[in-house]
Tab-separated table of C-alpha atoms and ligand atoms in Angstrom:
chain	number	residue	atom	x	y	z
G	73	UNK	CA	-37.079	-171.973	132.877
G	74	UNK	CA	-39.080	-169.253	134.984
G	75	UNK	CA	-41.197	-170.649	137.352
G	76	UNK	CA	-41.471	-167.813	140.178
G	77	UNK	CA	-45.464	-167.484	139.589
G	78	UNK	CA	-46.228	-171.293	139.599
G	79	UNK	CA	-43.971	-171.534	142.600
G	80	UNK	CA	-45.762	-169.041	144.649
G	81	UNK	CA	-49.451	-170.379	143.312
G	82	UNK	CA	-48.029	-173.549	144.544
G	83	UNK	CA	-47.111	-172.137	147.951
G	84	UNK	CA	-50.517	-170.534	148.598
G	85	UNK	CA	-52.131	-173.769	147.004
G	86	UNK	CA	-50.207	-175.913	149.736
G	87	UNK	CA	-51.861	-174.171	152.840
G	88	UNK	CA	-55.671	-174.100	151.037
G	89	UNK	CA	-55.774	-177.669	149.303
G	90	UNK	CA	-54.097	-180.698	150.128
G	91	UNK	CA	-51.255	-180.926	148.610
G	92	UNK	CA	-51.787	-178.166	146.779
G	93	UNK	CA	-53.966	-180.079	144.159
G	94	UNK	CA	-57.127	-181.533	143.391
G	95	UNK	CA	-56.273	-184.759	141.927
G	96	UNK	CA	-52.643	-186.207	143.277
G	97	UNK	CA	-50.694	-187.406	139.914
G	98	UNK	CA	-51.004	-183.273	139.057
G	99	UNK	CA	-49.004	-182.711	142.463
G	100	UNK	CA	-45.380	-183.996	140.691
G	101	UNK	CA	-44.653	-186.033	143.937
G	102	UNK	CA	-42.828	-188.803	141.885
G	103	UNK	CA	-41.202	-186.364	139.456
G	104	UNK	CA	-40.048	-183.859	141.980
G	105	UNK	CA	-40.002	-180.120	142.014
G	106	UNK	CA	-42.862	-178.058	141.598
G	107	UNK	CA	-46.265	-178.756	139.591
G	108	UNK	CA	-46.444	-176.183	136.676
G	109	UNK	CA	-49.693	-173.817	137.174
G	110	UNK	CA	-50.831	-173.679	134.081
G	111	UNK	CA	-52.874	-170.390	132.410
G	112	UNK	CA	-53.990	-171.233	128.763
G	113	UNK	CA	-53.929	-173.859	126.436
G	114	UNK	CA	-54.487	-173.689	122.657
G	115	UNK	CA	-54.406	-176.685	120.096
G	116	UNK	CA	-51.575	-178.753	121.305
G	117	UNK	CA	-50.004	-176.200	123.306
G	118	UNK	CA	-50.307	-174.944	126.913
G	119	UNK	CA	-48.981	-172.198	128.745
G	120	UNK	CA	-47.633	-171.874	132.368
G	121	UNK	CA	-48.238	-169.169	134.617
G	122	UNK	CA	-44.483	-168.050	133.511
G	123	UNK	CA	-45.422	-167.491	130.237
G	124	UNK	CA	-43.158	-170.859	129.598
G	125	UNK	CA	-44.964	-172.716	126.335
G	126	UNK	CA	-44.750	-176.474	126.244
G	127	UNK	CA	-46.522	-179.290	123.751
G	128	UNK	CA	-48.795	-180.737	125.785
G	129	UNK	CA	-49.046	-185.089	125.714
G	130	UNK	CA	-51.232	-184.740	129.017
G	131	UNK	CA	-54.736	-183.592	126.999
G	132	UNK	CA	-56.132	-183.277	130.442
G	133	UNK	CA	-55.499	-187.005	130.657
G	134	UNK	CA	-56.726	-188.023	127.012
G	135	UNK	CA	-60.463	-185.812	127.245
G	136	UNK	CA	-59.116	-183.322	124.764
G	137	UNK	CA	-58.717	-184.969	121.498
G	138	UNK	CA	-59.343	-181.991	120.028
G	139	UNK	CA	-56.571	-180.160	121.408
G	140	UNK	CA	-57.127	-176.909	124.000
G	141	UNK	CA	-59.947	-174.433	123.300
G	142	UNK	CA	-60.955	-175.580	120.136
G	143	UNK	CA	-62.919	-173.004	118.704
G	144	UNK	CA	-65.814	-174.620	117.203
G	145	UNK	CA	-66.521	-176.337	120.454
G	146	UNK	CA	-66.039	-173.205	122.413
G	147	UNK	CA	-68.516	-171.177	120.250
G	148	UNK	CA	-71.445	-174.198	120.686
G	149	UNK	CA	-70.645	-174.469	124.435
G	150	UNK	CA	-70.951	-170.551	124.859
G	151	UNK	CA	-73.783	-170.145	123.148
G	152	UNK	CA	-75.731	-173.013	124.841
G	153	UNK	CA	-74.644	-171.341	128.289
G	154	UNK	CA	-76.614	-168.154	127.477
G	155	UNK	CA	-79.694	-170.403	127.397
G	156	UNK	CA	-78.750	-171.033	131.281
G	157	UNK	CA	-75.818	-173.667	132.635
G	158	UNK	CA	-77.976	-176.393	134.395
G	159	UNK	CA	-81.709	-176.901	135.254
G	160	UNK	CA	-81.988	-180.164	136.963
G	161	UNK	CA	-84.045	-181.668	134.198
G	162	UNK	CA	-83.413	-182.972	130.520
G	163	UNK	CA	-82.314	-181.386	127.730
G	164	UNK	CA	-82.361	-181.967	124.105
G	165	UNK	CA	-78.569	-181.921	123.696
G	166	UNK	CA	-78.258	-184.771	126.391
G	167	UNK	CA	-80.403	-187.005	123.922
G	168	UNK	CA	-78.632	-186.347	121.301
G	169	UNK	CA	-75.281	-186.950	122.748
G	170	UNK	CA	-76.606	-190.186	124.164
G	171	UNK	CA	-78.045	-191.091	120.740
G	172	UNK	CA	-74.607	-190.635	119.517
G	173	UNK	CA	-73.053	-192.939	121.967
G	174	UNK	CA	-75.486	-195.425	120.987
G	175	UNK	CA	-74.695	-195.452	117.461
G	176	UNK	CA	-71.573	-195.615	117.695
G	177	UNK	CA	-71.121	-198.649	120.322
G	178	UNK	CA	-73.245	-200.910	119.428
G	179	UNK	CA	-73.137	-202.943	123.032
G	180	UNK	CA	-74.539	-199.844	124.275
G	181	UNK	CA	-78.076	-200.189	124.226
G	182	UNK	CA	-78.563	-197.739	126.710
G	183	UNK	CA	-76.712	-194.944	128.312
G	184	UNK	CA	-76.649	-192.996	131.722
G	185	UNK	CA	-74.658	-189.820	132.638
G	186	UNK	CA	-72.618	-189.588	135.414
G	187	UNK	CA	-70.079	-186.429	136.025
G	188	UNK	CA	-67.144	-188.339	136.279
G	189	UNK	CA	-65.414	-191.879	135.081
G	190	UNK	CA	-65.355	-192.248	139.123
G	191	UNK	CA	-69.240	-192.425	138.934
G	192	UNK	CA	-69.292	-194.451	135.725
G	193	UNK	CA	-67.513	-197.297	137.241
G	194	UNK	CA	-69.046	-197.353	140.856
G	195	UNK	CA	-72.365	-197.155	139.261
G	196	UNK	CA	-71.510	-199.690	136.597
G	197	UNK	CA	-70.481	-202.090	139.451
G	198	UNK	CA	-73.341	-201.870	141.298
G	199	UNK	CA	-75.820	-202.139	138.267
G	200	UNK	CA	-73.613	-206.134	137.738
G	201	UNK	CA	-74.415	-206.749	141.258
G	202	UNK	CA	-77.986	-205.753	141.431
G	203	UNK	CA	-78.466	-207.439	137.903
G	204	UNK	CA	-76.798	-210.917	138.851
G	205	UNK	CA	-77.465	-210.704	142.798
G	206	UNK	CA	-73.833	-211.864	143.301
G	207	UNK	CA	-71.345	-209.655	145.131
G	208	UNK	CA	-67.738	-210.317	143.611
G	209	UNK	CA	-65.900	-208.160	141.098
G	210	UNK	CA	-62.923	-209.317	139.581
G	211	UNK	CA	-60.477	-206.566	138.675
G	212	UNK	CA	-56.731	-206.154	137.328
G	213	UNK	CA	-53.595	-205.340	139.365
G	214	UNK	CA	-52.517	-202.039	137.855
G	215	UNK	CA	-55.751	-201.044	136.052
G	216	UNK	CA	-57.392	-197.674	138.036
G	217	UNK	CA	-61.450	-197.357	137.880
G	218	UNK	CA	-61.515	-194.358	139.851
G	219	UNK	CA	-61.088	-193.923	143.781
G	220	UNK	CA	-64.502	-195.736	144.308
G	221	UNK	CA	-63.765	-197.979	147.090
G	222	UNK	CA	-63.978	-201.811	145.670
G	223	UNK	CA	-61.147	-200.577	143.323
G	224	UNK	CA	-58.877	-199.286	145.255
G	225	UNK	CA	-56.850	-202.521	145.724
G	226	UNK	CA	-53.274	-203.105	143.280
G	227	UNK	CA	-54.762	-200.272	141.629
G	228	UNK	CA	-52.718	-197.880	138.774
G	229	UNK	CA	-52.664	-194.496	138.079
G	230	UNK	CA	-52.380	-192.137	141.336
G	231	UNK	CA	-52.252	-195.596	143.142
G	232	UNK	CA	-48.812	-196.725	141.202
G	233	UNK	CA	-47.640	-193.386	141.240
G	234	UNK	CA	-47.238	-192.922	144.878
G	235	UNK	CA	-46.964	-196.771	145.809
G	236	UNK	CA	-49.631	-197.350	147.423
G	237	UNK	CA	-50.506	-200.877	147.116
G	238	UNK	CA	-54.373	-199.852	149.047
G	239	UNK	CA	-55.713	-196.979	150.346
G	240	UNK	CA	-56.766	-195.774	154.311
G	241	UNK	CA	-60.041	-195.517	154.181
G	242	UNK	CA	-60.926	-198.564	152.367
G	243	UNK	CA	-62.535	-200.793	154.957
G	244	UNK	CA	-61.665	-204.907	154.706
G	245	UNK	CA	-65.025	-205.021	154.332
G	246	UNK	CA	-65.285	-203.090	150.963
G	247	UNK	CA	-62.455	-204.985	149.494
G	248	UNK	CA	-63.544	-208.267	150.693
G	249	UNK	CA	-65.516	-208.877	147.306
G	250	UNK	CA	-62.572	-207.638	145.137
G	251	UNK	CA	-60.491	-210.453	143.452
G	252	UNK	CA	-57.601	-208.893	141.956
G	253	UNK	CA	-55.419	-210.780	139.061
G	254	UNK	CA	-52.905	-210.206	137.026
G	255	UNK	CA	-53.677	-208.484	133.570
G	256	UNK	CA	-52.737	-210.459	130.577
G	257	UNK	CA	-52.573	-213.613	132.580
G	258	UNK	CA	-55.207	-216.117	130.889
G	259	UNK	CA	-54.349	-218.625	133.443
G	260	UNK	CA	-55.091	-216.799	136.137
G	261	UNK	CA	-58.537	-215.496	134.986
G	262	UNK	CA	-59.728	-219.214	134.456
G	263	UNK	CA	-58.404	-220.201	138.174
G	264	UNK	CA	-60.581	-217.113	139.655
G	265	UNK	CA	-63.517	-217.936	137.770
G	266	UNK	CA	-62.765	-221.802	138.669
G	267	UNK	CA	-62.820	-220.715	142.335
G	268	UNK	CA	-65.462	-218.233	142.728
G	269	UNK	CA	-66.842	-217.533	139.134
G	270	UNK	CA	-70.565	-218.417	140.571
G	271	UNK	CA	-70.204	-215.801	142.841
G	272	UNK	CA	-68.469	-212.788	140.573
G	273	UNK	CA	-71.410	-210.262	139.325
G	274	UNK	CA	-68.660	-208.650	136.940
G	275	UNK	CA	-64.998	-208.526	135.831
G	276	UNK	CA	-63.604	-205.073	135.281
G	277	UNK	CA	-60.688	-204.524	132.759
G	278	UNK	CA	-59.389	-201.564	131.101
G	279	UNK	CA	-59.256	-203.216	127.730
G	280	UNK	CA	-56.035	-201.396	126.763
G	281	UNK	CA	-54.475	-200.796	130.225
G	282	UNK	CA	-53.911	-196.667	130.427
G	283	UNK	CA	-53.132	-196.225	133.822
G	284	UNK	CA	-49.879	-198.279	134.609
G	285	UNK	CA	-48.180	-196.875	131.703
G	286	UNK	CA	-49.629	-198.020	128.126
G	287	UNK	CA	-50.246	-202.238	128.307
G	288	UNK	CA	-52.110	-203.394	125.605
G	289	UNK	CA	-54.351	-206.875	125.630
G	290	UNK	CA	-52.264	-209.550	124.405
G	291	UNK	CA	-53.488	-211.711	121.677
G	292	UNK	CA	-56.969	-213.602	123.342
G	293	UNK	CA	-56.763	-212.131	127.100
G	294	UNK	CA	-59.840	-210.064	125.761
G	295	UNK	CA	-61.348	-213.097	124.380
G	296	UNK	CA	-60.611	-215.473	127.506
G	297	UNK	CA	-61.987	-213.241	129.592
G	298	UNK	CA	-65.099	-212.979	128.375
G	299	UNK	CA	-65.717	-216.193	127.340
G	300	UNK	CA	-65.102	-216.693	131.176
G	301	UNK	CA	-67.634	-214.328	132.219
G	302	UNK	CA	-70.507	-215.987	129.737
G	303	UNK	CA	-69.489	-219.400	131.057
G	304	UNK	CA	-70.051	-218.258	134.692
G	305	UNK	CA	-72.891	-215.855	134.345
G	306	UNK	CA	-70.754	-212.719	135.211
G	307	UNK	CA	-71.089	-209.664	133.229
G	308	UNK	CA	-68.156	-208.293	131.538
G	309	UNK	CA	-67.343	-204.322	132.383
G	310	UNK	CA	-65.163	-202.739	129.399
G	311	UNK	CA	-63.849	-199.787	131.371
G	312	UNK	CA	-63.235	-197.551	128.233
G	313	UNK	CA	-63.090	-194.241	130.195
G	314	UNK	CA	-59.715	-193.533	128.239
G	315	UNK	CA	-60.124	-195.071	124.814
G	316	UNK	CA	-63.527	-194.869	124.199
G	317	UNK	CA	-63.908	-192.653	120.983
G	318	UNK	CA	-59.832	-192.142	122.149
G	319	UNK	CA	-58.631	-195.698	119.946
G	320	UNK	CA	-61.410	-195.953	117.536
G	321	UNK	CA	-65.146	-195.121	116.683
G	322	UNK	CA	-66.231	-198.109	118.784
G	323	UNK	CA	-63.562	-197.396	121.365
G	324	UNK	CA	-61.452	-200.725	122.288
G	325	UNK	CA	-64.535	-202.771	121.845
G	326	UNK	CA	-65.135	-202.181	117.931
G	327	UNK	CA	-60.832	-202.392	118.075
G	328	UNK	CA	-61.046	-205.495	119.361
G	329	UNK	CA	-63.821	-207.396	118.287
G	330	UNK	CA	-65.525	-207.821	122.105
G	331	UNK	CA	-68.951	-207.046	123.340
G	332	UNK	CA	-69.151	-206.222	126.527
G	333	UNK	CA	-72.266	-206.516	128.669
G	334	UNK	CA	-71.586	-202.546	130.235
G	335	UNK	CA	-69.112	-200.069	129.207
G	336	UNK	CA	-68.546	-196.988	131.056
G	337	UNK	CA	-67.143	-193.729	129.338
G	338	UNK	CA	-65.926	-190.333	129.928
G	339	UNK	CA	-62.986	-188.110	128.974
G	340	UNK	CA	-63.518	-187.437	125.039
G	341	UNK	CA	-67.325	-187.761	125.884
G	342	UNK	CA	-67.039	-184.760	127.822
G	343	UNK	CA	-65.002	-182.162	125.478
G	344	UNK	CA	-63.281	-180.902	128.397
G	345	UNK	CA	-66.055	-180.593	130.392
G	346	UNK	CA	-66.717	-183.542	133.079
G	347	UNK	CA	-68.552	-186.337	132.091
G	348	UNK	CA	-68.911	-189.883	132.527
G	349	UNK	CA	-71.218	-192.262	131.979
G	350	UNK	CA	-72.068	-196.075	131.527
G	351	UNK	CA	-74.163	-198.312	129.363
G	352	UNK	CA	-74.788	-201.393	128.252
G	353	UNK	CA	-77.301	-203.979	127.367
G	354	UNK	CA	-81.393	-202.852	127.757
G	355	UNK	CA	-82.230	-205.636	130.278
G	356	UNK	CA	-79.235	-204.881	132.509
G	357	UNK	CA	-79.451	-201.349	132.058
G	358	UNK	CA	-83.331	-201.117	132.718
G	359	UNK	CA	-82.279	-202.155	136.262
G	360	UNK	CA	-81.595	-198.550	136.993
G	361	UNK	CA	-83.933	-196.544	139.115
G	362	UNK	CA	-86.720	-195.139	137.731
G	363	UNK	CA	-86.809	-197.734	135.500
G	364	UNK	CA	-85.662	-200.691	138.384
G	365	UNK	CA	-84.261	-201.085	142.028
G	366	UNK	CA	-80.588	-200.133	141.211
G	367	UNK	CA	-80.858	-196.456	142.213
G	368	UNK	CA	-78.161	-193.574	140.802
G	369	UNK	CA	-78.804	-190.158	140.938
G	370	UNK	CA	-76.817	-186.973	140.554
G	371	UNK	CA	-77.492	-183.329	140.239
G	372	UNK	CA	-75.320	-182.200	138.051
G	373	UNK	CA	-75.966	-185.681	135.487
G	374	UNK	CA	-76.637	-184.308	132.382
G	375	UNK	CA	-75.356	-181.093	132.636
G	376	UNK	CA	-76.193	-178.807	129.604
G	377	UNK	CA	-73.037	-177.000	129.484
G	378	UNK	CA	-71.177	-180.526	129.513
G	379	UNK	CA	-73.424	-182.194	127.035
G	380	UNK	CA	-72.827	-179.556	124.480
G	381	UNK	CA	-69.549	-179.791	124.929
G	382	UNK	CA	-69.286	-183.976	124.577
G	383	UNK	CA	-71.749	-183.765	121.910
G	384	UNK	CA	-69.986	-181.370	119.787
G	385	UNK	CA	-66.236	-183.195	120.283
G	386	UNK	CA	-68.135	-186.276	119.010
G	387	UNK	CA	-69.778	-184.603	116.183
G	388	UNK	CA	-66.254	-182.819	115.349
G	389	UNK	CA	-64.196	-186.430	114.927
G	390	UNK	CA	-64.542	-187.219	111.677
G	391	UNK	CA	-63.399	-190.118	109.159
G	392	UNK	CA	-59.765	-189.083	109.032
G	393	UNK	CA	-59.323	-188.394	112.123
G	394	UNK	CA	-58.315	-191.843	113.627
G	395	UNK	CA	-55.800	-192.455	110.780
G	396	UNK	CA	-53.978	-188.989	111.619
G	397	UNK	CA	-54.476	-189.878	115.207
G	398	UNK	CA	-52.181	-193.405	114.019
G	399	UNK	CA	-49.811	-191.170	112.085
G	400	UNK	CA	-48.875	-188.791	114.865
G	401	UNK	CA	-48.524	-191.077	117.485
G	402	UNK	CA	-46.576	-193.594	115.279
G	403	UNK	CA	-44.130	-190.970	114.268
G	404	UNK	CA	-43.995	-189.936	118.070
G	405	UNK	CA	-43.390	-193.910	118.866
G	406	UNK	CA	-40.521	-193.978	115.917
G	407	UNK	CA	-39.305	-190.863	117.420
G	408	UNK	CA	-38.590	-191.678	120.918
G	409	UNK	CA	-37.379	-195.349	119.901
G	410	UNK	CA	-34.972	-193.653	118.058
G	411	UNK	CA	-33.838	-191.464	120.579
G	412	UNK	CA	-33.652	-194.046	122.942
G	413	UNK	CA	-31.360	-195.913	120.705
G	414	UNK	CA	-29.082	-193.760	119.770
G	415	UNK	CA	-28.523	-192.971	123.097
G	416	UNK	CA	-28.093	-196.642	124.360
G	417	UNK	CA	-30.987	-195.931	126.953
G	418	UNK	CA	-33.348	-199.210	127.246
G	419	UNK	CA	-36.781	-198.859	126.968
G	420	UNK	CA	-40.072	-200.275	125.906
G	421	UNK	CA	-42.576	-198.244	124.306
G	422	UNK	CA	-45.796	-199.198	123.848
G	423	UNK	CA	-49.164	-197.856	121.591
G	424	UNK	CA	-52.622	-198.368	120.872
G	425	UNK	CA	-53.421	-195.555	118.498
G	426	UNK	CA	-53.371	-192.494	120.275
G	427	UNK	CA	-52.205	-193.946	123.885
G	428	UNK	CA	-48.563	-193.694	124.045
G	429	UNK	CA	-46.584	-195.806	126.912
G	430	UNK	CA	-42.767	-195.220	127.846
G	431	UNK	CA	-40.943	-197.361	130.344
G	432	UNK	CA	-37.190	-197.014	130.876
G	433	UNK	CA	-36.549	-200.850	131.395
G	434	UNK	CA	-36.005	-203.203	128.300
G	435	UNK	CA	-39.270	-205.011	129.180
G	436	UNK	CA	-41.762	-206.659	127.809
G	437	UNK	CA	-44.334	-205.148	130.044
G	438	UNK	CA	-47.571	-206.907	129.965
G	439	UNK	CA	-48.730	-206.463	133.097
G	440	UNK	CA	-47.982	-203.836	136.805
G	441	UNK	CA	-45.353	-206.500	137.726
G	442	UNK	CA	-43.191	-205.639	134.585
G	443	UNK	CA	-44.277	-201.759	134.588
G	444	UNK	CA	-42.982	-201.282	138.152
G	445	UNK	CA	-39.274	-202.775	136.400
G	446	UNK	CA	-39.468	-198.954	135.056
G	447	UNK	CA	-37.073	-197.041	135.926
G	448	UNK	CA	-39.447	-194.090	138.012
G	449	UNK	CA	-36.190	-191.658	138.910
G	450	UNK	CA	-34.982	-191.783	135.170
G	451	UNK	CA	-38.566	-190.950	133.964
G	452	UNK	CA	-38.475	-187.979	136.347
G	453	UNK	CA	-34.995	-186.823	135.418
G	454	UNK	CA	-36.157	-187.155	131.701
G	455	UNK	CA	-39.809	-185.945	132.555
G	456	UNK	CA	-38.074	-182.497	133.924
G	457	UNK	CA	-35.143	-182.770	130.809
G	458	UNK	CA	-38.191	-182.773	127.881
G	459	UNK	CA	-40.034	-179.779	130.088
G	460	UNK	CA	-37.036	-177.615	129.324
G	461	UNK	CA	-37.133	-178.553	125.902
G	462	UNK	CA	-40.979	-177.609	125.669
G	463	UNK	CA	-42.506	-181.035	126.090
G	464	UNK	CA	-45.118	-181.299	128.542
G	465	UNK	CA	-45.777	-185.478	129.609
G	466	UNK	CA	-47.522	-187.159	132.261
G	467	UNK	CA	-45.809	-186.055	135.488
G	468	UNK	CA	-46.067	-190.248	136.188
G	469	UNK	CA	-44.124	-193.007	134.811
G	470	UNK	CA	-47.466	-194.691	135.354
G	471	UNK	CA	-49.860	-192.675	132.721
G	472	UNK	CA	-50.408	-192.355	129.651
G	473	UNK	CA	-48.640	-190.003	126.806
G	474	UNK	CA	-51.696	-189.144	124.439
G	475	UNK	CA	-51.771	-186.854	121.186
G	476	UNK	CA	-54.671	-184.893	119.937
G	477	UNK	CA	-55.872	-183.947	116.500
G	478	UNK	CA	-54.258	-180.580	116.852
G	479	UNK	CA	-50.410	-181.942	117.262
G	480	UNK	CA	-48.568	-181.023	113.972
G	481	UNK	CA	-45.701	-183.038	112.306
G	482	UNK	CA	-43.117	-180.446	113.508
G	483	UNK	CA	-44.710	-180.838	116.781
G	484	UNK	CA	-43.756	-184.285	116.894
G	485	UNK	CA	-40.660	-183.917	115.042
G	486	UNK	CA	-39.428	-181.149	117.712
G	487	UNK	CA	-40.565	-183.538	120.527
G	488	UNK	CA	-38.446	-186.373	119.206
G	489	UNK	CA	-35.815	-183.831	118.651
G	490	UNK	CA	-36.042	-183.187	122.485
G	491	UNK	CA	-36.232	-186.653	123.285
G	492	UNK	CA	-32.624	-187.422	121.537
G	493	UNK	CA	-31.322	-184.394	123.273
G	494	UNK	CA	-32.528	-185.184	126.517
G	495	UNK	CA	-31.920	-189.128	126.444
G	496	UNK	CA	-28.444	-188.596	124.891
G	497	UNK	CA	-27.575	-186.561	128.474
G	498	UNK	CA	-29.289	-188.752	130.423
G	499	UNK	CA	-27.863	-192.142	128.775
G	500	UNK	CA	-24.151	-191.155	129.861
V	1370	HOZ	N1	-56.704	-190.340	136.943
V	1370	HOZ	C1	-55.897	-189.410	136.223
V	1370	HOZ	C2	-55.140	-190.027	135.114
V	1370	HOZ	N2	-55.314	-191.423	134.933
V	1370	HOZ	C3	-54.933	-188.644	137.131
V	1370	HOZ	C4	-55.446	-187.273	137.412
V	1370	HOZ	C5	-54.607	-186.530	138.441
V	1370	HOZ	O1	-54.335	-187.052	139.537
V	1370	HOZ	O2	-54.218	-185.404	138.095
């Protein structure tokens, strides 16, 4: 595979920006060798700055479900950025996005815009506190809500990736009001709450866990945990960053039959543009400055550009396209499971919808604990085996493998091809 051009971005990249990246996971640190540069992308395919063509399961991390540069959103973006890129002030496209959201989530009552799932959350958090006056936030070990600093404890993603069980940075003090659990662990949720449920102004969960590998809820963890939070007066934070409008029309909320009191979104919201936002119930929500003392502001909220964009991804996913979302990603599932057998490689894979999760270790995986029994260096070795063969996947054991609208059945088909070539190498 050529790789002289991404090689010498990379060099020039290292001695600019740290680590040559802008987010770490894109750096390849736990996959080794250098991060591919890419050019273009186009429908389920990307291109490196070598010209060297793979089938992308990255998707920019799940925002494209679309696929690259789909050309109906491209034409609506471009012709909303001759009318100017940002002013500062509202615009009718941001209503009608938020509209959208509203209709489509019913728990969301009402909506802000952030520019980032980072913002969402933090925001989110500090809308629960101001609401219920308490200070505590329960999270889950292994689910990532952004690098805002009450979440950076036992956190996935970037966190998992690299090991780091905290981050510098983080004071005591900023952490002090974080009580971190086990996901999937019922038991546990109903000691916390026990302990200091009349002081917890939310619990945060990633309903289906995205960002310690693919962990879906088990059967009532959803429902325990918020029955917890009603009993103790908490408010119950569905981080659906990933799979909102990614596992369903009502993201993992209308999947699994829970209301949550706030949501925050991004990703497919934004079409490839960035965009987050939260949202939730009216009284919480009208809590938020202008409206009431929780302030949030951000100059770049509401972006025109990016709410064209997010509005006309949403417009474009239509009533088939969740079923061929499940047919695509179970055929990728079936695919790699047989790979993996024939080659006598153990692993567990894992799916909700479109969110694909591979761990080399016989499992079960319900929570970090079990995902960390992965085996990282065989990931890598097979992460590196499937990017000759054309596949592009999460440089992470500790991601998520998505598919878009625009993957083909010979797409998947060649990609489970690769992954019986690759595993029956690596299995020996
Ligand atoms: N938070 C992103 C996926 N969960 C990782 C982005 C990156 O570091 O490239």
């Amino acid at each position: 595979m050529k790789q002289r051009r991404s090689v010498g971005l990379y060099s020039r990249a290292t001695k600019v920006m740290v680590g040559g990246v802008s987010s770490p996971v894109r750096a390849f640190r736990s996959v080794g060798g250098t991060p591919k540069f890419i050019a273009r992308g186009k429908g389920a395919r990307i291109w490196d700055a070598d010209g060297n063509r793979y089938v992308d399961y990255v998707c920019s991390w799940g925002a494209l479900i679309h696929g690259h540069a789909d050309g109906r959103i491209a034409a609506y973006v471009t012709q909303r950025m001759k009318n100017g890129t940002s002013f500062g002030a509202p615009t009718e496209d941001e209503v009608l996005l938020a509209e959208n959201i509203c209709r489509s989530v019913p728990s969301i009552e009402k909506v802000r815009f952030v520019n980032s799932g980072t913002e969402a959350t933090m925001s989110a958090l500090r809308v629960a506190r101001g609401y219920t006056k308490r200070n505590k936030v329960l999270k889950f070990e292994g689910c990532y809500h952004g690098h805002a600093d009450p979440f950076l404890t036992k956190a996935g993603s970037g966190m998992a990736t690299l090991d780091l069980p905290t981050s510098a940075g983080v004071t005591p003090g900023s952490v002090a009001d974080t009580v971190t659990v086990p996901y999937n662990d019922v038991g546990a949720v109903e000691e916390a709450f026990r302990k200091e449920g009349s002081g917890i102004a939310a619990a945060i969960v990633e309903p289906v866990a995205g960002n310690m590998g693919v962990v879906p809820p088990e059967r009532g963890f959803l429902q325990a945990l918020r029955r917890a939070c009603s009993d103790s007066g908490s408010l119950l934070i569905f981080d659906e960053v990933i799979t909102g409008f990614r596992v369903g029309p009502q993201g993992a909320q209308g999947a699994f039959g829970i209301k949550p009191d706030l949501t925050t979104l991004g990703k497919v919201i934004g079409g490839g543009f960035p965009v987050g936002a939260y949202g939730g119930r009216k009284e919480v929500m009208e809590m938020v400055s202008p409206e009431g003392p929780v302030y949030q502001a951000g100059t770049l909220s509401g972006n025109p550009v990016a709410m064209a964009a997010g509005l006309k991804a949403l417009e474009l996913i239509g009533s088939g396209s969740y079923s061929l979302l499940e047919k695509r990603a179970s055929a990728l599932e079936e695919g790699l499971r047989s790979a993996a057998e024939a080659a006598g490689v153990d692993v567990t894979l894992s799916r909700v919808g479109s969110m694909l999760g591979l761990f080399f270790t016989a499992g079960p995986v319900r929570n970090f604990a079990e995902a960390k029994k992965t085996d990282a260096k065989l990931y890598g070795r097979f992460f590196w085996r499937m990017l000759e063969e054309g596949a592009y996947l999460p440089p992470s054991a500790f991601e998520t493998i998505f598919v878009s609208l625009a993957h083909t059945e010979a797409d998947i088909g060649r990609t489970a091809a690769a992954a019986a070539k690759s595993l029956e190498v690596l299995g020996h």
